[in-house]
Coordinates of C-alpha atoms in Angstrom, one line a residue:
X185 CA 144.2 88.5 145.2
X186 CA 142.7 86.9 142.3
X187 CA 142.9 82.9 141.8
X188 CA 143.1 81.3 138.9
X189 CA 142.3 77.6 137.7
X190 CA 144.8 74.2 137.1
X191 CA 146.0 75.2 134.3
X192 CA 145.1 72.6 131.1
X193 CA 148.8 72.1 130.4
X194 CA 149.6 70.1 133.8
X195 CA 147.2 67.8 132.9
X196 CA 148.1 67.6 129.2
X197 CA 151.8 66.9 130.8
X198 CA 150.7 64.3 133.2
X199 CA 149.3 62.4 130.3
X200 CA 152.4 62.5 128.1
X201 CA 154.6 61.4 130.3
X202 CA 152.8 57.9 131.0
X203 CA 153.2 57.1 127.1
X204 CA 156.9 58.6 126.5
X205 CA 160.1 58.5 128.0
X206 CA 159.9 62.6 127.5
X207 CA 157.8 66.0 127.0
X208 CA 159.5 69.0 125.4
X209 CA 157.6 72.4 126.3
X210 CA 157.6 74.7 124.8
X211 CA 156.4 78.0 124.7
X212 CA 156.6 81.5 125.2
X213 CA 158.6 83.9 128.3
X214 CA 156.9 83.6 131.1
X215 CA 154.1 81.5 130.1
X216 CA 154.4 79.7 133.1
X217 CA 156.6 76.2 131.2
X218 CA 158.6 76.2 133.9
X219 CA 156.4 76.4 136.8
X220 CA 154.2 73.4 135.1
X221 CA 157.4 71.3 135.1
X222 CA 158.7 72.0 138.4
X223 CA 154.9 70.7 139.4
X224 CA 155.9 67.2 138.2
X225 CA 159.5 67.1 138.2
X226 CA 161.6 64.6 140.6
X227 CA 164.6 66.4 140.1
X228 CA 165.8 69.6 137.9
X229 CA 168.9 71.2 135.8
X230 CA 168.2 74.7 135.3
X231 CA 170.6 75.4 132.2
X232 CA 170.8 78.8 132.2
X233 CA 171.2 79.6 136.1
X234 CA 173.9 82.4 136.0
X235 CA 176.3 80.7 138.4
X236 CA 176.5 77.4 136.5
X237 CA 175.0 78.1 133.0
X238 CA 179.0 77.9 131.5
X239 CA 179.8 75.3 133.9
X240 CA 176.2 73.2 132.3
X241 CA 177.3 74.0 129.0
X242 CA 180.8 72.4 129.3
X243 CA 179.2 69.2 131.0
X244 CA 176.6 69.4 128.0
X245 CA 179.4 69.0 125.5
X246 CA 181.7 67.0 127.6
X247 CA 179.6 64.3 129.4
X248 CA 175.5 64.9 128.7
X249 CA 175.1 61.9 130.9
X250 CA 175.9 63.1 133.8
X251 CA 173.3 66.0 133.3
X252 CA 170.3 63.4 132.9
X253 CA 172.0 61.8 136.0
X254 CA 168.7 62.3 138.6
X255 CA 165.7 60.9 139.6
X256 CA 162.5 60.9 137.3
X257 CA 161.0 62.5 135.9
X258 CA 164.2 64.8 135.5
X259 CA 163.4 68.5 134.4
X260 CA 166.3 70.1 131.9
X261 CA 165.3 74.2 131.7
X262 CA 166.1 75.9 128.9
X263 CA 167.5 72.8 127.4
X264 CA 168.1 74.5 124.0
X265 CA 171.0 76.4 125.4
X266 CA 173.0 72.5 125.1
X267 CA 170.8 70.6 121.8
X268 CA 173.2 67.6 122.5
X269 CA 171.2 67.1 125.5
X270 CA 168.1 66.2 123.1
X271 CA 170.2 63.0 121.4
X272 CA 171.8 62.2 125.2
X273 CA 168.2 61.9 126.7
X274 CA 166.9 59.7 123.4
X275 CA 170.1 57.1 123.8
X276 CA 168.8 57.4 127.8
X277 CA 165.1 57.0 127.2
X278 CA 166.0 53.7 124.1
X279 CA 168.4 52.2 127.7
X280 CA 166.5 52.7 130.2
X281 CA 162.8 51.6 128.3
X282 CA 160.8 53.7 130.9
X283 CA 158.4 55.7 130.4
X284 CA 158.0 59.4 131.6
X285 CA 162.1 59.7 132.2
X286 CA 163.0 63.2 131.4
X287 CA 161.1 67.0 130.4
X288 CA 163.0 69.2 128.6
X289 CA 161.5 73.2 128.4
X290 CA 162.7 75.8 126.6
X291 CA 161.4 79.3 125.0
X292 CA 162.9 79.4 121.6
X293 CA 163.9 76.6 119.2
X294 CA 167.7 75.5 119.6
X295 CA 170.1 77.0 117.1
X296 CA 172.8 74.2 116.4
X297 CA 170.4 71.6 115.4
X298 CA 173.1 70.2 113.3
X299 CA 174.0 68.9 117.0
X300 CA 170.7 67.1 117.1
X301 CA 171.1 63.6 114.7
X302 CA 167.7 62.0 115.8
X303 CA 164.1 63.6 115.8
X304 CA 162.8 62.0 119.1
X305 CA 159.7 60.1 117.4
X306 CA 158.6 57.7 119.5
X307 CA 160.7 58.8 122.8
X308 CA 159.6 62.4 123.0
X309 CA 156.3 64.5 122.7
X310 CA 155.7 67.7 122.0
X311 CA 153.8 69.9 124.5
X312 CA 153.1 73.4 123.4
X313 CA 152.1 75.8 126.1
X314 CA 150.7 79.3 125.7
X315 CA 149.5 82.2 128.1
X316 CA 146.4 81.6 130.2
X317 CA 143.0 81.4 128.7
X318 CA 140.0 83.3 130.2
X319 CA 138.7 80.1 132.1
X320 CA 142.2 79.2 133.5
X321 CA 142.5 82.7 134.7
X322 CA 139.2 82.9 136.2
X323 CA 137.0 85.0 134.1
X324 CA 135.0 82.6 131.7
X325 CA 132.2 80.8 133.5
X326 CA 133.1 77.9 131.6
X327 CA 129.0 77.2 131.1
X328 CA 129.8 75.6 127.8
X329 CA 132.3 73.1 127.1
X330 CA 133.5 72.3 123.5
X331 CA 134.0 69.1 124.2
X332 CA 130.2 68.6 124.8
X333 CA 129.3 70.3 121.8
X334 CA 131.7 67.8 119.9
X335 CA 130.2 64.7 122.0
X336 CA 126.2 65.7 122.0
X337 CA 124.4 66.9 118.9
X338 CA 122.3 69.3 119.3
X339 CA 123.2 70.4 122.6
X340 CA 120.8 72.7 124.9
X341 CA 123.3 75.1 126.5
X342 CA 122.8 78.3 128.9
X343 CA 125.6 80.5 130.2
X344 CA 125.7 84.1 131.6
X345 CA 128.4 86.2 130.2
X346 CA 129.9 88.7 133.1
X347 CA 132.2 89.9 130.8
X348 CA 131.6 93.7 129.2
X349 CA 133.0 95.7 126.7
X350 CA 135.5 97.5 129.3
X351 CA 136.5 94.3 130.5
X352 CA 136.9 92.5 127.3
X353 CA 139.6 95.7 126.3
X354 CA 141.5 95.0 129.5
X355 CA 141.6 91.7 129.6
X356 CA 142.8 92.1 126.0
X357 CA 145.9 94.4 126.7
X358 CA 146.5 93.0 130.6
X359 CA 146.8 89.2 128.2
X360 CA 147.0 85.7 129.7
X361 CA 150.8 86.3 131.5
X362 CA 150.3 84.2 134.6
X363 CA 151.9 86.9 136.2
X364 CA 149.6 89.3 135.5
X365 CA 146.0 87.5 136.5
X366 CA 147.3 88.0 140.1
X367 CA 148.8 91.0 140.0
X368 CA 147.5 94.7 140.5
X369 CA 146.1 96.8 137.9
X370 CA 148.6 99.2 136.5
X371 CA 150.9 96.6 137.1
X372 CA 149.5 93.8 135.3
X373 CA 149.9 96.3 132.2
X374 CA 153.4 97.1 132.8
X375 CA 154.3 93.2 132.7
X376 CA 152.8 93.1 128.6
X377 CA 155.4 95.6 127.9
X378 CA 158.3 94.1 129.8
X379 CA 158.0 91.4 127.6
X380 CA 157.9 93.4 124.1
X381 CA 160.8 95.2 125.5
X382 CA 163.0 92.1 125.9
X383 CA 161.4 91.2 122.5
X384 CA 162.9 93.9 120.9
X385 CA 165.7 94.4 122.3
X386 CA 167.2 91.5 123.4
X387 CA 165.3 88.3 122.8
X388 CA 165.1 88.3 118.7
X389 CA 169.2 88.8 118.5
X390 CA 169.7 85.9 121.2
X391 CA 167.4 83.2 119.4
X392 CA 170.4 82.6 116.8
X393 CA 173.0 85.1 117.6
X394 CA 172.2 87.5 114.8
X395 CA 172.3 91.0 115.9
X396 CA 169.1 92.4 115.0
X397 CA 167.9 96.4 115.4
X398 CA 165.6 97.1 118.2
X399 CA 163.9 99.8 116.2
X400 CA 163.6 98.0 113.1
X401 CA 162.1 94.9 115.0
X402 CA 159.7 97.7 117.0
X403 CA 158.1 98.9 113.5
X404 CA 157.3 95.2 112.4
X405 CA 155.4 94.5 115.5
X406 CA 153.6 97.6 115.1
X407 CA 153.3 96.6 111.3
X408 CA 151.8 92.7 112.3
X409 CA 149.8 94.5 114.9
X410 CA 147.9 97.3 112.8
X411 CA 147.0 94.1 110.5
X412 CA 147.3 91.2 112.4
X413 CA 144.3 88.5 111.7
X414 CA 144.8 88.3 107.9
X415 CA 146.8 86.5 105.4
X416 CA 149.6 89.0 105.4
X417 CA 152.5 88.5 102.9
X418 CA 156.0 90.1 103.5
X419 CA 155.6 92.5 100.4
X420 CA 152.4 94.0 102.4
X421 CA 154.2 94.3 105.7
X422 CA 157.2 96.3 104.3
X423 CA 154.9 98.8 102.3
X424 CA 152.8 99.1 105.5
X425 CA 156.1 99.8 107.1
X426 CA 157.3 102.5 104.5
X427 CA 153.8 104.4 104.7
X428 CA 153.9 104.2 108.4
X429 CA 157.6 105.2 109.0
X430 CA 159.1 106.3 106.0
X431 CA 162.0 104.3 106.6
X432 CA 162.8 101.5 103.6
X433 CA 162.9 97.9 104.1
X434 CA 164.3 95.0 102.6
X435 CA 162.2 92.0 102.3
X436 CA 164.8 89.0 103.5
X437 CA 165.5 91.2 106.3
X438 CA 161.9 91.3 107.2
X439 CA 161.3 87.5 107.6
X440 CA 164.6 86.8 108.8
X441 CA 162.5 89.2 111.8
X442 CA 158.9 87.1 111.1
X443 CA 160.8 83.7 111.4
X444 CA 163.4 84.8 114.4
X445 CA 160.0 85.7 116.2
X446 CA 158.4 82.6 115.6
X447 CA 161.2 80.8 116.8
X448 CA 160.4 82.7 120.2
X449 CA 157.2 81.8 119.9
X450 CA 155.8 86.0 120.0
X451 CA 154.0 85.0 116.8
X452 CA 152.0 81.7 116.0
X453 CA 150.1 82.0 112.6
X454 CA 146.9 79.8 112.0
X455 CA 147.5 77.3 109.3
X456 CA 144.7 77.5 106.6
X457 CA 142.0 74.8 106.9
X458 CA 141.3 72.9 103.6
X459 CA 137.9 71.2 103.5
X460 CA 136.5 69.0 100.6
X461 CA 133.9 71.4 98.8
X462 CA 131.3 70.8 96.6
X463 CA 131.9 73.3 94.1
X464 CA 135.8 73.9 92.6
X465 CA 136.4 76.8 94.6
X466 CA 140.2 77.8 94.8
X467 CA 140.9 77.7 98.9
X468 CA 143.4 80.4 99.8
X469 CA 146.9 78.5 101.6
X470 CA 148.3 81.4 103.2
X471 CA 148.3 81.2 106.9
X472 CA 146.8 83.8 108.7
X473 CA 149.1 86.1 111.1
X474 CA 148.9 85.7 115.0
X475 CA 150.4 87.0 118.2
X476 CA 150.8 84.5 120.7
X477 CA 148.7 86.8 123.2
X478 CA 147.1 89.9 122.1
X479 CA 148.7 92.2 125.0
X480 CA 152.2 91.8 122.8
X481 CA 150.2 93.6 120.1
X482 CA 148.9 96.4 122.4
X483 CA 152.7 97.1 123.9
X484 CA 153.6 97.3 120.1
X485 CA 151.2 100.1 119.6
X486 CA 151.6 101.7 122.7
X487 CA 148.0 101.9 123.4
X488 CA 145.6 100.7 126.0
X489 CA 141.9 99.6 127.3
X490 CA 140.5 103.3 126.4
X491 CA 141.9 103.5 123.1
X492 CA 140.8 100.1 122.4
X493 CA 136.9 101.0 123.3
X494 CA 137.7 104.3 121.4
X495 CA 138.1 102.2 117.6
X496 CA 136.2 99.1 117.9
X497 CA 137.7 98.4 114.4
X498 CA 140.9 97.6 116.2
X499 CA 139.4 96.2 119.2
X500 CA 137.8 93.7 117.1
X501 CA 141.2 92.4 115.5
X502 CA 142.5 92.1 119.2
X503 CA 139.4 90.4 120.3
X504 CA 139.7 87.5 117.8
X505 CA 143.1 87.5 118.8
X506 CA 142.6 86.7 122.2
X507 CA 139.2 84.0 121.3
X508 CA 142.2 82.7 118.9
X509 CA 145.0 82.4 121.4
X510 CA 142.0 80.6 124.0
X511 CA 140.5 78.6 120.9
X512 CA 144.1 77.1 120.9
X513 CA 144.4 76.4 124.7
X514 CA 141.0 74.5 124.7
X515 CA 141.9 72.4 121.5
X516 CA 145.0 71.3 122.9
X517 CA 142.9 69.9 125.5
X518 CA 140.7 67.8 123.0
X519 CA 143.8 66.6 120.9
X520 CA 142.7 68.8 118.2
X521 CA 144.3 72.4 115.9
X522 CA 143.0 75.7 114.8
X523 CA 142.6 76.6 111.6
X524 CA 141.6 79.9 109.6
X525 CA 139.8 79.1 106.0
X526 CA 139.5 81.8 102.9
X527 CA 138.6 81.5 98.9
X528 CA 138.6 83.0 96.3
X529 CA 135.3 84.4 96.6
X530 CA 135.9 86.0 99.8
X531 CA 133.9 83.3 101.9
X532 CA 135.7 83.0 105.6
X533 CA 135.5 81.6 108.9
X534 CA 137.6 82.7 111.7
X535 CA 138.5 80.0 113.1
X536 CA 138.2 75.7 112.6
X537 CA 138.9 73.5 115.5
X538 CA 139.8 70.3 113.5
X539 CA 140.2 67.0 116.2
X540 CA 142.2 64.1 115.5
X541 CA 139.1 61.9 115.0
X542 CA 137.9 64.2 112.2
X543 CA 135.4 65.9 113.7
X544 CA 135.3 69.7 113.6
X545 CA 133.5 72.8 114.5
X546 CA 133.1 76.4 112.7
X547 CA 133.5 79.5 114.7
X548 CA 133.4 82.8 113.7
X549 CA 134.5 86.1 115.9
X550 CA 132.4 89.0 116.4
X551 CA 133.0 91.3 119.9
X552 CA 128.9 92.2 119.7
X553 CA 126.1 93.5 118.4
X554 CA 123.2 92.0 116.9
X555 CA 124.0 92.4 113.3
X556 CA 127.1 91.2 113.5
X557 CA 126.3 88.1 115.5
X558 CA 123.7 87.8 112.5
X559 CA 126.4 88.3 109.8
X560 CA 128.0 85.8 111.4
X561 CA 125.8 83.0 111.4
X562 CA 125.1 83.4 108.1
X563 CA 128.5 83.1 106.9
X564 CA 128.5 79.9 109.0
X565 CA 125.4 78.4 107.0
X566 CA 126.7 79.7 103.7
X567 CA 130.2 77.7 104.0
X568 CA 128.4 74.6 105.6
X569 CA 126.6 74.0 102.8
X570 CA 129.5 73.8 100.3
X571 CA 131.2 71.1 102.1
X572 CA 130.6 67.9 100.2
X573 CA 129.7 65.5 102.9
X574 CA 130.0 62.9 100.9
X575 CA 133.8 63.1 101.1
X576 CA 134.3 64.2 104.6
X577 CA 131.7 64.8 107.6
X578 CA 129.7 67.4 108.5
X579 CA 130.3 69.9 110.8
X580 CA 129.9 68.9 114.5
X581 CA 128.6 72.8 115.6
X582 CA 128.6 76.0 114.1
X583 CA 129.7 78.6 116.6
X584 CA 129.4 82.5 116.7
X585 CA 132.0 83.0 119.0
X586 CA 130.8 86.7 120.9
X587 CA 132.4 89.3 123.4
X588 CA 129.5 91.6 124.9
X589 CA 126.6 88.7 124.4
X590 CA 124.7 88.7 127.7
X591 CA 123.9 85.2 127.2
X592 CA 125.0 81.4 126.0
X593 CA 122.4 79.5 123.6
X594 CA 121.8 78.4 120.4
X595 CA 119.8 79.7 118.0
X596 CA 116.5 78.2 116.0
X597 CA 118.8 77.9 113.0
X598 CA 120.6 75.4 114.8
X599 CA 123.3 77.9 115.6
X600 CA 125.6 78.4 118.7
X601 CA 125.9 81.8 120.2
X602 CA 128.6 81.5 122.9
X603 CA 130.6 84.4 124.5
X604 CA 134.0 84.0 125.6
X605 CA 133.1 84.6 129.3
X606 CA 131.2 81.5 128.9
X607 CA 133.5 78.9 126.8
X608 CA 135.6 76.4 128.3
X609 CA 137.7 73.3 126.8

């Protein structure tokens, strides 16, 4: 049975909680929030345990004191099913003046926040948690760290990529479920398509009680999956659908879907990065369109690792998916955000990983091949040299972010050339 890493989040939680009085996860189904909580929790109230979820719900509204009654840190799951909890726990945290008091989890955002009066800033911090990357579940080397490439200009790096194209495409449709990593084959698959089933048919009603059609729900995911990685406005995804289906769509009732599925955290779009250029190029704001792990994509289409090695077209798509969903995982770790930039002359890069400090790297995607890799690097060059430096820094790397690459190192143009099977936060 495979093994996987600590996962990044435990120690990302470890730290919050010695500078607040509490850590709100959040996160996906089955992402493993809970099990990352439990690790560090003195004491817990599951909220939505079937024998006393009515019975916490009452107390919530009642007497929320008593619920954050407990030793410390004091986990509340699914705290979102009572949001009075969240102003209890601040008037705790404010009276008691300890740090690391309380950790409140939950996988969707809370629906009555008109029963939440006070933000939290400065008594609560925000941990988002996602599925596994490919060095937390074992199959990157982690030969090259990001962090290194931030800290050490000009870094001499060397890794050997064990990853191949047929086990890029599974890894892509078994996705980063923790679940899954330890689980066998044909069942690891299943467990990506559990979890779109719930999506659809139970999960985007529940978020905010709005009943919601499975089969409606079931043709946008396949819509945000045929054309996911792009700045994708609701008018394109409801003419996509009508080709597609033939069934007509109203556009408020497609993003009341996009948003209810947000709120569930099944898709996380990348903001769009804007730089200080040299020339007065219009920088496109539209963020670019994300599932939280690729394998929620795949269940949508109903295909699988054949089909992806079949059209590399739409393995591709999945591919910067997944480097997306680990690019996220890994900048977490460095207190930094992904972004995606565009203009209006076409010039792109996949992803930025923009730290706190300021610094940031450039990364395109490309699953393999020598050309592309080329293509790539170019692009990188071409968009490093319209940033006016004079305004903000340079870039700290430029990184061509591969799939099938056999090997980690950077080229004599100064450029990195790092598979996925090799990268680590």
């Amino acid at each position: 049975m495979k093994e996987y890493r600590p996962r990044i989040a435990d120690q990302l939680l470890t730290r919050r909680l010695m500078g607040v009085g509490g850590v709100l996860i959040q996160g996906p189904k089955w992402c493993g929030k809970t099990t990352t909580a439990e690790q560090q929790a003195k004491s817990i109230v599951y909220m939505d345990d079937p024998e006393y979820m009515n019975q916490n719900i009452a107390l919530a509204g009642l007497s929320p004191k008593r619920l954050l009654a407990g030793e410390t840190p004091r986990l509340i799951d699914e705290w979102q099913l009572a949001p009075q909890l969240w102003d209890a726990a601040r008037f705790e945290i404010d009276h008691r003046n300890e740090e690391g008091q309380f950790i409140f989890t939950g996988s969707s955002v809370p629906v009555d926040t008109d029963k939440i009066h006070h933000s939290g800033t400065g008594r609560f911090a925000w941990l988002t948690m996602r599925t596994m990357s490919l060095f937390e579940s074992g199959e990157s080397t982690g030969e090259v760290s990001l962090n290194d490439l931030f800290c050490k200009p000009d870094l001499e790096i060397f890794g050997t990529n064990g990853l191949n194209i047929d086990s890029i495409a599974w890894l892509i449709c078994r996705g980063g479920w923790p679940r899954a990593i330890t689980a066998r084959k044909e069942v690891a698959l299943d467990m990506a398509y559990r979890y779109y089933e719930a999506v659809v048919n139970n999960d985007i009603s529940r978020v905010d009680n709005i009943k919601r059609d499975a089969e409606r729900a079931k043709r946008l995911l396949r819509s945000i999956a045929r054309n996911q990685c792009a700045q994708l406005p609701v008018n394109t995804i409801c003419a996509d659908i009508e080709s597609n289906d033939t069934i007509a769509t109203n556009r408020m009732t497609v993003s009341s879907y996009i948003e209810a599925l947000k709120k569930i955290f099944v898709l996380e779009d990348s903001p769009a990065w804007n730089p200080n250029l040299r020339s007065k190029t219009a920088i496109r704001t539209s963020e670019t369109r994300y599932f939280s792990d690729p394998s929620i994509g795949i269940a949508a289409l109903g295909v699988g690792p054949n089909d992806l090695i079949n059209d590399l077209s739409t393995m591709g798509l999945f591919f910067e998916s997944m480097c997306i969903r680990d690019l996220r995982v890994y900048a977490d770790a460095l207190d930094g955000s992904i972004y995606h930039y565009r203009d209006s002359n076409g010039q792109e890069c996949d992803a930025v990983i923009h730290l706190r400090n300021g610094n940031y790297g450039l990364i395109e995607i490309k699953l393999g091949g020598d050309k592309n890799i080329e293509e790539g690097a170019e692009n990188l060059k071409s968009l490093a040299s319209k940033i006016d430096t004079t305004k903000m820094k340079a870039p700290s790397f430029l990184m061509v972010l591969t799939g099938t690459s056999k090997y980690a190192f950077q080229r004599k143009d100064g450029v990195y050339v790092v598979p996925i099977g090799c990268l680590k936060h």
